[in-house]
Amino acid sequence: MKSCNKCLYSTNHPFGLNFNQDGVCTGCITHSEKFDLNWQKRFEKLKIKVNSFKKNNTDYDCIVPVRGTPEYFYLLDIVINKLNLRPLVVCYNSHFNSHAGIKNIDLLRETFDVDFIHYTSNPLVYKKLIKESLSSLYSMRWPFLAGETQFPVKIAIEKKISLIIWPYYQPNEQVGLHSYIEENEMSRRSRHEYDLLKNEPNDFINVGSLISKFDIEDIEYPSNSDLSKGKITGIYLSNYIPWDSRKYSEKMIDKYNAFAAINTRTFDTYDRIDDMTYMTIHDLLKYGKLGYSRVTDNLTREIRFGRINKEDAKVIEKFYQSQIPIKEIEIFLNWLDGITLEGFKWYLNNLPFKINFNLTEDVILNQKQIDFINSFIFNTESVHSNNKFITYGKGLNI
Ligand SMILES: [Zn+2]
């Protein structure tokens, strides 16, 4: 295993990492373009690009997929107020919604006054897919990722809308897969290789899984014949704006009162706060498989923007990795129905990196590290204040 001289990433990263002669990773090298490129010029280029997709006043110009976190306010702010586009906003329900996430979705709809499709797949099928994904891929998030990355494309075909605007492409942000000047676009292949890590919903259909062809309909990418009905372009704003999740989230909290909430296993009060399982079950599985967790991603971003040094980051990383959210794990296991906490510990033990449920080691943070953590804003209840997932949306408060 080789580690980067600047950030916290190593060759364990599932997207793949290369290094220059100074031992600096491709993620850090691509990140430096955020300081070096002429972003004003790049944004002008984006304006010209999206102009060709503009329709008359009654039609949608583009589809914008969202989640209930502050940075999606920024995405819509740019699309509506800077690019003057009329979006159809879509959201694929994770089924694990937090209060903060649902409040953000509500506020987002109200603030931007947009037409909105919130799609919820069949909960029993979704649960079956998650059980299969846990057993074959050691992932509970894979069915959501597969659904979230196909749904906007399916709607684009159905509504004859040719443009989809995503905020950023995670492999570019983390490991610098493409330079921003390459302006990579969404594709079936990039979804297969990076979002789905080379697995396909069809792989779930086998004798032992009890998953049928009908069960995977909501997570399958549209067929080539459907795609050929109209060319769909999926662009990433981060190729035209130097994406900074933290800075943009804070701007949106300031401008629109977007909600930010304390989460487990990371200091970042903006990242994935819409989902009660992301920093709990998903994060433990990530650690078990790769030896690092989401806090490492968050800290790497902060190091690259020069907001923390590597030594402090390492202490904070250790602090959050030692947090084992037992209560939150039990909420998920109850939802899943059929696995006990002991059974889940045994299951995690099959992974290469062991998770210590009986941590005795205390990580002591110094004042500077505490100040860094406290510099992240929160303005609503914690992601885990609720003891169950908000399954279908806000619903009736009865
Ligand atoms: Zn690096």
PDB file of N, CA, C and O in Angstrom, residues 222-264:
ATOM      1  N   PRO A 222     -31.412   2.610 -18.367  1.00  0.00           N
ATOM      2  CA  PRO A 222     -32.217   2.428 -19.577  1.00  0.00           C
ATOM      3  C   PRO A 222     -31.444   1.657 -20.661  1.00  0.00           C
ATOM      4  O   PRO A 222     -30.220   1.749 -20.744  1.00  0.00           O
ATOM      5  N   SER A 223     -32.169   0.916 -21.464  1.00  0.00           N
ATOM      6  CA  SER A 223     -31.529   0.102 -22.508  1.00  0.00           C
ATOM      7  C   SER A 223     -30.962   1.001 -23.600  1.00  0.00           C
ATOM      8  O   SER A 223     -31.350   2.172 -23.723  1.00  0.00           O
ATOM      9  N   ASN A 224     -30.083   0.425 -24.406  1.00  0.00           N
ATOM     10  CA  ASN A 224     -29.505   1.206 -25.506  1.00  0.00           C
ATOM     11  C   ASN A 224     -30.576   1.685 -26.477  1.00  0.00           C
ATOM     12  O   ASN A 224     -30.482   2.784 -27.013  1.00  0.00           O
ATOM     13  N   SER A 225     -31.612   0.849 -26.678  1.00  0.00           N
ATOM     14  CA  SER A 225     -32.648   1.280 -27.632  1.00  0.00           C
ATOM     15  C   SER A 225     -33.442   2.455 -27.047  1.00  0.00           C
ATOM     16  O   SER A 225     -33.827   3.371 -27.771  1.00  0.00           O
ATOM     17  N   ASP A 226     -33.670   2.454 -25.725  1.00  0.00           N
ATOM     18  CA  ASP A 226     -34.337   3.611 -25.111  1.00  0.00           C
ATOM     19  C   ASP A 226     -33.449   4.851 -25.183  1.00  0.00           C
ATOM     20  O   ASP A 226     -33.914   5.952 -25.475  1.00  0.00           O
ATOM     21  N   LEU A 227     -32.153   4.632 -24.940  1.00  0.00           N
ATOM     22  CA  LEU A 227     -31.221   5.769 -24.959  1.00  0.00           C
ATOM     23  C   LEU A 227     -31.118   6.380 -26.353  1.00  0.00           C
ATOM     24  O   LEU A 227     -30.900   7.572 -26.511  1.00  0.00           O
ATOM     25  N   SER A 228     -31.284   5.515 -27.373  1.00  0.00           N
ATOM     26  CA  SER A 228     -31.117   6.018 -28.740  1.00  0.00           C
ATOM     27  C   SER A 228     -32.301   6.880 -29.184  1.00  0.00           C
ATOM     28  O   SER A 228     -32.249   7.530 -30.217  1.00  0.00           O
ATOM     29  N   LYS A 229     -33.378   6.923 -28.363  1.00  0.00           N
ATOM     30  CA  LYS A 229     -34.547   7.739 -28.740  1.00  0.00           C
ATOM     31  C   LYS A 229     -34.217   9.244 -28.717  1.00  0.00           C
ATOM     32  O   LYS A 229     -34.910  10.051 -29.309  1.00  0.00           O
ATOM     33  N   GLY A 230     -33.230   9.611 -27.997  1.00  0.00           N
ATOM     34  CA  GLY A 230     -32.834  11.023 -27.966  1.00  0.00           C
ATOM     35  C   GLY A 230     -31.509  11.112 -27.249  1.00  0.00           C
ATOM     36  O   GLY A 230     -31.335  10.461 -26.227  1.00  0.00           O
ATOM     37  N   LYS A 231     -30.579  11.896 -27.770  1.00  0.00           N
ATOM     38  CA  LYS A 231     -29.271  11.966 -27.116  1.00  0.00           C
ATOM     39  C   LYS A 231     -29.399  12.728 -25.794  1.00  0.00           C
ATOM     40  O   LYS A 231     -29.946  13.831 -25.764  1.00  0.00           O
ATOM     41  N   ILE A 232     -28.913  12.125 -24.732  1.00  0.00           N
ATOM     42  CA  ILE A 232     -28.961  12.793 -23.427  1.00  0.00           C
ATOM     43  C   ILE A 232     -27.539  13.138 -22.992  1.00  0.00           C
ATOM     44  O   ILE A 232     -26.651  12.288 -23.030  1.00  0.00           O
ATOM     45  N   THR A 233     -27.357  14.376 -22.616  1.00  0.00           N
ATOM     46  CA  THR A 233     -26.045  14.823 -22.151  1.00  0.00           C
ATOM     47  C   THR A 233     -26.118  15.035 -20.649  1.00  0.00           C
ATOM     48  O   THR A 233     -27.013  15.725 -20.162  1.00  0.00           O
ATOM     49  N   GLY A 234     -25.200  14.416 -19.934  1.00  0.00           N
ATOM     50  CA  GLY A 234     -25.152  14.607 -18.482  1.00  0.00           C
ATOM     51  C   GLY A 234     -23.870  15.329 -18.125  1.00  0.00           C
ATOM     52  O   GLY A 234     -22.777  14.799 -18.315  1.00  0.00           O
ATOM     53  N   ILE A 235     -23.994  16.566 -17.649  1.00  0.00           N
ATOM     54  CA  ILE A 235     -22.770  17.319 -17.347  1.00  0.00           C
ATOM     55  C   ILE A 235     -22.583  17.496 -15.836  1.00  0.00           C
ATOM     56  O   ILE A 235     -23.539  17.447 -15.069  1.00  0.00           O
ATOM     57  N   TYR A 236     -21.328  17.702 -15.470  1.00  0.00           N
ATOM     58  CA  TYR A 236     -20.976  17.942 -14.067  1.00  0.00           C
ATOM     59  C   TYR A 236     -20.579  19.411 -13.911  1.00  0.00           C
ATOM     60  O   TYR A 236     -19.647  19.873 -14.580  1.00  0.00           O
ATOM     61  N   LEU A 237     -21.264  20.117 -13.006  1.00  0.00           N
ATOM     62  CA  LEU A 237     -20.931  21.533 -12.796  1.00  0.00           C
ATOM     63  C   LEU A 237     -19.483  21.724 -12.358  1.00  0.00           C
ATOM     64  O   LEU A 237     -18.887  22.757 -12.636  1.00  0.00           O
ATOM     65  N   SER A 238     -18.944  20.715 -11.666  1.00  0.00           N
ATOM     66  CA  SER A 238     -17.583  20.852 -11.133  1.00  0.00           C
ATOM     67  C   SER A 238     -16.520  20.983 -12.223  1.00  0.00           C
ATOM     68  O   SER A 238     -15.376  21.321 -11.933  1.00  0.00           O
ATOM     69  N   ASN A 239     -16.893  20.705 -13.481  1.00  0.00           N
ATOM     70  CA  ASN A 239     -15.938  20.948 -14.569  1.00  0.00           C
ATOM     71  C   ASN A 239     -15.895  22.421 -14.967  1.00  0.00           C
ATOM     72  O   ASN A 239     -15.030  22.839 -15.732  1.00  0.00           O
ATOM     73  N   TYR A 240     -16.847  23.206 -14.438  1.00  0.00           N
ATOM     74  CA  TYR A 240     -16.956  24.615 -14.833  1.00  0.00           C
ATOM     75  C   TYR A 240     -16.922  25.579 -13.639  1.00  0.00           C
ATOM     76  O   TYR A 240     -16.872  26.790 -13.811  1.00  0.00           O
ATOM     77  N   ILE A 241     -17.026  25.001 -12.437  1.00  0.00           N
ATOM     78  CA  ILE A 241     -16.991  25.784 -11.195  1.00  0.00           C
ATOM     79  C   ILE A 241     -16.037  25.029 -10.258  1.00  0.00           C
ATOM     80  O   ILE A 241     -16.158  23.814 -10.148  1.00  0.00           O
ATOM     81  N   PRO A 242     -15.093  25.700  -9.605  1.00  0.00           N
ATOM     82  CA  PRO A 242     -14.159  24.955  -8.735  1.00  0.00           C
ATOM     83  C   PRO A 242     -14.884  24.445  -7.480  1.00  0.00           C
ATOM     84  O   PRO A 242     -14.978  25.157  -6.493  1.00  0.00           O
ATOM     85  N   TRP A 243     -15.419  23.249  -7.570  1.00  0.00           N
ATOM     86  CA  TRP A 243     -16.356  22.740  -6.551  1.00  0.00           C
ATOM     87  C   TRP A 243     -15.726  22.652  -5.160  1.00  0.00           C
ATOM     88  O   TRP A 243     -14.647  22.087  -4.994  1.00  0.00           O
ATOM     89  N   ASP A 244     -16.409  23.229  -4.192  1.00  0.00           N
ATOM     90  CA  ASP A 244     -15.959  23.179  -2.802  1.00  0.00           C
ATOM     91  C   ASP A 244     -17.208  22.950  -1.950  1.00  0.00           C
ATOM     92  O   ASP A 244     -17.921  23.901  -1.599  1.00  0.00           O
ATOM     93  N   SER A 245     -17.486  21.675  -1.652  1.00  0.00           N
ATOM     94  CA  SER A 245     -18.722  21.303  -0.948  1.00  0.00           C
ATOM     95  C   SER A 245     -18.924  22.123   0.319  1.00  0.00           C
ATOM     96  O   SER A 245     -20.026  22.568   0.614  1.00  0.00           O
ATOM     97  N   ARG A 246     -17.842  22.295   1.066  1.00  0.00           N
ATOM     98  CA  ARG A 246     -17.978  23.011   2.340  1.00  0.00           C
ATOM     99  C   ARG A 246     -18.349  24.479   2.115  1.00  0.00           C
ATOM    100  O   ARG A 246     -19.298  24.983   2.719  1.00  0.00           O
ATOM    101  N   LYS A 247     -17.583  25.134   1.250  1.00  0.00           N
ATOM    102  CA  LYS A 247     -17.818  26.566   1.021  1.00  0.00           C
ATOM    103  C   LYS A 247     -19.227  26.807   0.481  1.00  0.00           C
ATOM    104  O   LYS A 247     -19.947  27.695   0.945  1.00  0.00           O
ATOM    105  N   TYR A 248     -19.644  25.982  -0.477  1.00  0.00           N
ATOM    106  CA  TYR A 248     -20.958  26.180  -1.096  1.00  0.00           C
ATOM    107  C   TYR A 248     -22.081  25.850  -0.111  1.00  0.00           C
ATOM    108  O   TYR A 248     -23.117  26.506  -0.111  1.00  0.00           O
ATOM    109  N   SER A 249     -21.874  24.837   0.721  1.00  0.00           N
ATOM    110  CA  SER A 249     -22.895  24.506   1.727  1.00  0.00           C
ATOM    111  C   SER A 249     -23.071  25.683   2.674  1.00  0.00           C
ATOM    112  O   SER A 249     -24.199  26.073   3.003  1.00  0.00           O
ATOM    113  N   GLU A 250     -21.968  26.260   3.119  1.00  0.00           N
ATOM    114  CA  GLU A 250     -22.048  27.372   4.072  1.00  0.00           C
ATOM    115  C   GLU A 250     -22.713  28.605   3.451  1.00  0.00           C
ATOM    116  O   GLU A 250     -23.472  29.310   4.106  1.00  0.00           O
ATOM    117  N   LYS A 251     -22.433  28.809   2.163  1.00  0.00           N
ATOM    118  CA  LYS A 251     -23.098  29.913   1.456  1.00  0.00           C
ATOM    119  C   LYS A 251     -24.610  29.716   1.462  1.00  0.00           C
ATOM    120  O   LYS A 251     -25.382  30.655   1.628  1.00  0.00           O
ATOM    121  N   MET A 252     -25.034  28.479   1.254  1.00  0.00           N
ATOM    122  CA  MET A 252     -26.463  28.175   1.158  1.00  0.00           C
ATOM    123  C   MET A 252     -27.159  28.220   2.513  1.00  0.00           C
ATOM    124  O   MET A 252     -28.324  28.549   2.613  1.00  0.00           O
ATOM    125  N   ILE A 253     -26.413  27.919   3.560  1.00  0.00           N
ATOM    126  CA  ILE A 253     -26.963  28.029   4.917  1.00  0.00           C
ATOM    127  C   ILE A 253     -27.205  29.505   5.208  1.00  0.00           C
ATOM    128  O   ILE A 253     -28.224  29.901   5.760  1.00  0.00           O
ATOM    129  N   ASP A 254     -26.263  30.318   4.750  1.00  0.00           N
ATOM    130  CA  ASP A 254     -26.350  31.751   4.949  1.00  0.00           C
ATOM    131  C   ASP A 254     -27.464  32.369   4.092  1.00  0.00           C
ATOM    132  O   ASP A 254     -28.265  33.157   4.573  1.00  0.00           O
ATOM    133  N   LYS A 255     -27.523  31.954   2.843  1.00  0.00           N
ATOM    134  CA  LYS A 255     -28.460  32.589   1.892  1.00  0.00           C
ATOM    135  C   LYS A 255     -29.900  32.081   2.025  1.00  0.00           C
ATOM    136  O   LYS A 255     -30.838  32.854   1.955  1.00  0.00           O
ATOM    137  N   TYR A 256     -30.058  30.757   2.190  1.00  0.00           N
ATOM    138  CA  TYR A 256     -31.417  30.190   2.169  1.00  0.00           C
ATOM    139  C   TYR A 256     -31.810  29.482   3.470  1.00  0.00           C
ATOM    140  O   TYR A 256     -32.850  28.822   3.511  1.00  0.00           O
ATOM    141  N   ASN A 257     -30.958  29.547   4.479  1.00  0.00           N
ATOM    142  CA  ASN A 257     -31.190  28.810   5.736  1.00  0.00           C
ATOM    143  C   ASN A 257     -31.275  27.306   5.536  1.00  0.00           C
ATOM    144  O   ASN A 257     -32.066  26.609   6.196  1.00  0.00           O
ATOM    145  N   ALA A 258     -30.493  26.789   4.593  1.00  0.00           N
ATOM    146  CA  ALA A 258     -30.428  25.328   4.401  1.00  0.00           C
ATOM    147  C   ALA A 258     -30.020  24.688   5.723  1.00  0.00           C
ATOM    148  O   ALA A 258     -29.312  25.303   6.534  1.00  0.00           O
ATOM    149  N   PHE A 259     -30.473  23.450   5.939  1.00  0.00           N
ATOM    150  CA  PHE A 259     -30.231  22.807   7.226  1.00  0.00           C
ATOM    151  C   PHE A 259     -28.926  22.014   7.233  1.00  0.00           C
ATOM    152  O   PHE A 259     -28.614  21.296   6.280  1.00  0.00           O
ATOM    153  N   ALA A 260     -28.188  22.146   8.350  1.00  0.00           N
ATOM    154  CA  ALA A 260     -26.949  21.403   8.558  1.00  0.00           C
ATOM    155  C   ALA A 260     -27.070  20.701   9.907  1.00  0.00           C
ATOM    156  O   ALA A 260     -27.641  21.261  10.845  1.00  0.00           O
ATOM    157  N   ALA A 261     -26.562  19.487   9.998  1.00  0.00           N
ATOM    158  CA  ALA A 261     -26.825  18.701  11.213  1.00  0.00           C
ATOM    159  C   ALA A 261     -25.608  17.877  11.627  1.00  0.00           C
ATOM    160  O   ALA A 261     -24.823  17.443  10.783  1.00  0.00           O
ATOM    161  N   ILE A 262     -25.491  17.649  12.928  1.00  0.00           N
ATOM    162  CA  ILE A 262     -24.391  16.829  13.432  1.00  0.00           C
ATOM    163  C   ILE A 262     -24.644  15.368  13.065  1.00  0.00           C
ATOM    164  O   ILE A 262     -25.770  14.873  13.163  1.00  0.00           O
ATOM    165  N   ASN A 263     -23.578  14.714  12.617  1.00  0.00           N
ATOM    166  CA  ASN A 263     -23.671  13.330  12.169  1.00  0.00           C
ATOM    167  C   ASN A 263     -22.729  12.469  13.015  1.00  0.00           C
ATOM    168  O   ASN A 263     -21.942  12.999  13.797  1.00  0.00           O
ATOM    169  N   THR A 264     -22.784  11.156  12.850  1.00  0.00           N
ATOM    170  CA  THR A 264     -21.803  10.320  13.542  1.00  0.00           C
ATOM    171  C   THR A 264     -20.602  10.120  12.626  1.00  0.00           C
ATOM    172  O   THR A 264     -20.709  10.301  11.430  1.00  0.00           O
TER     173      THR A 264
END
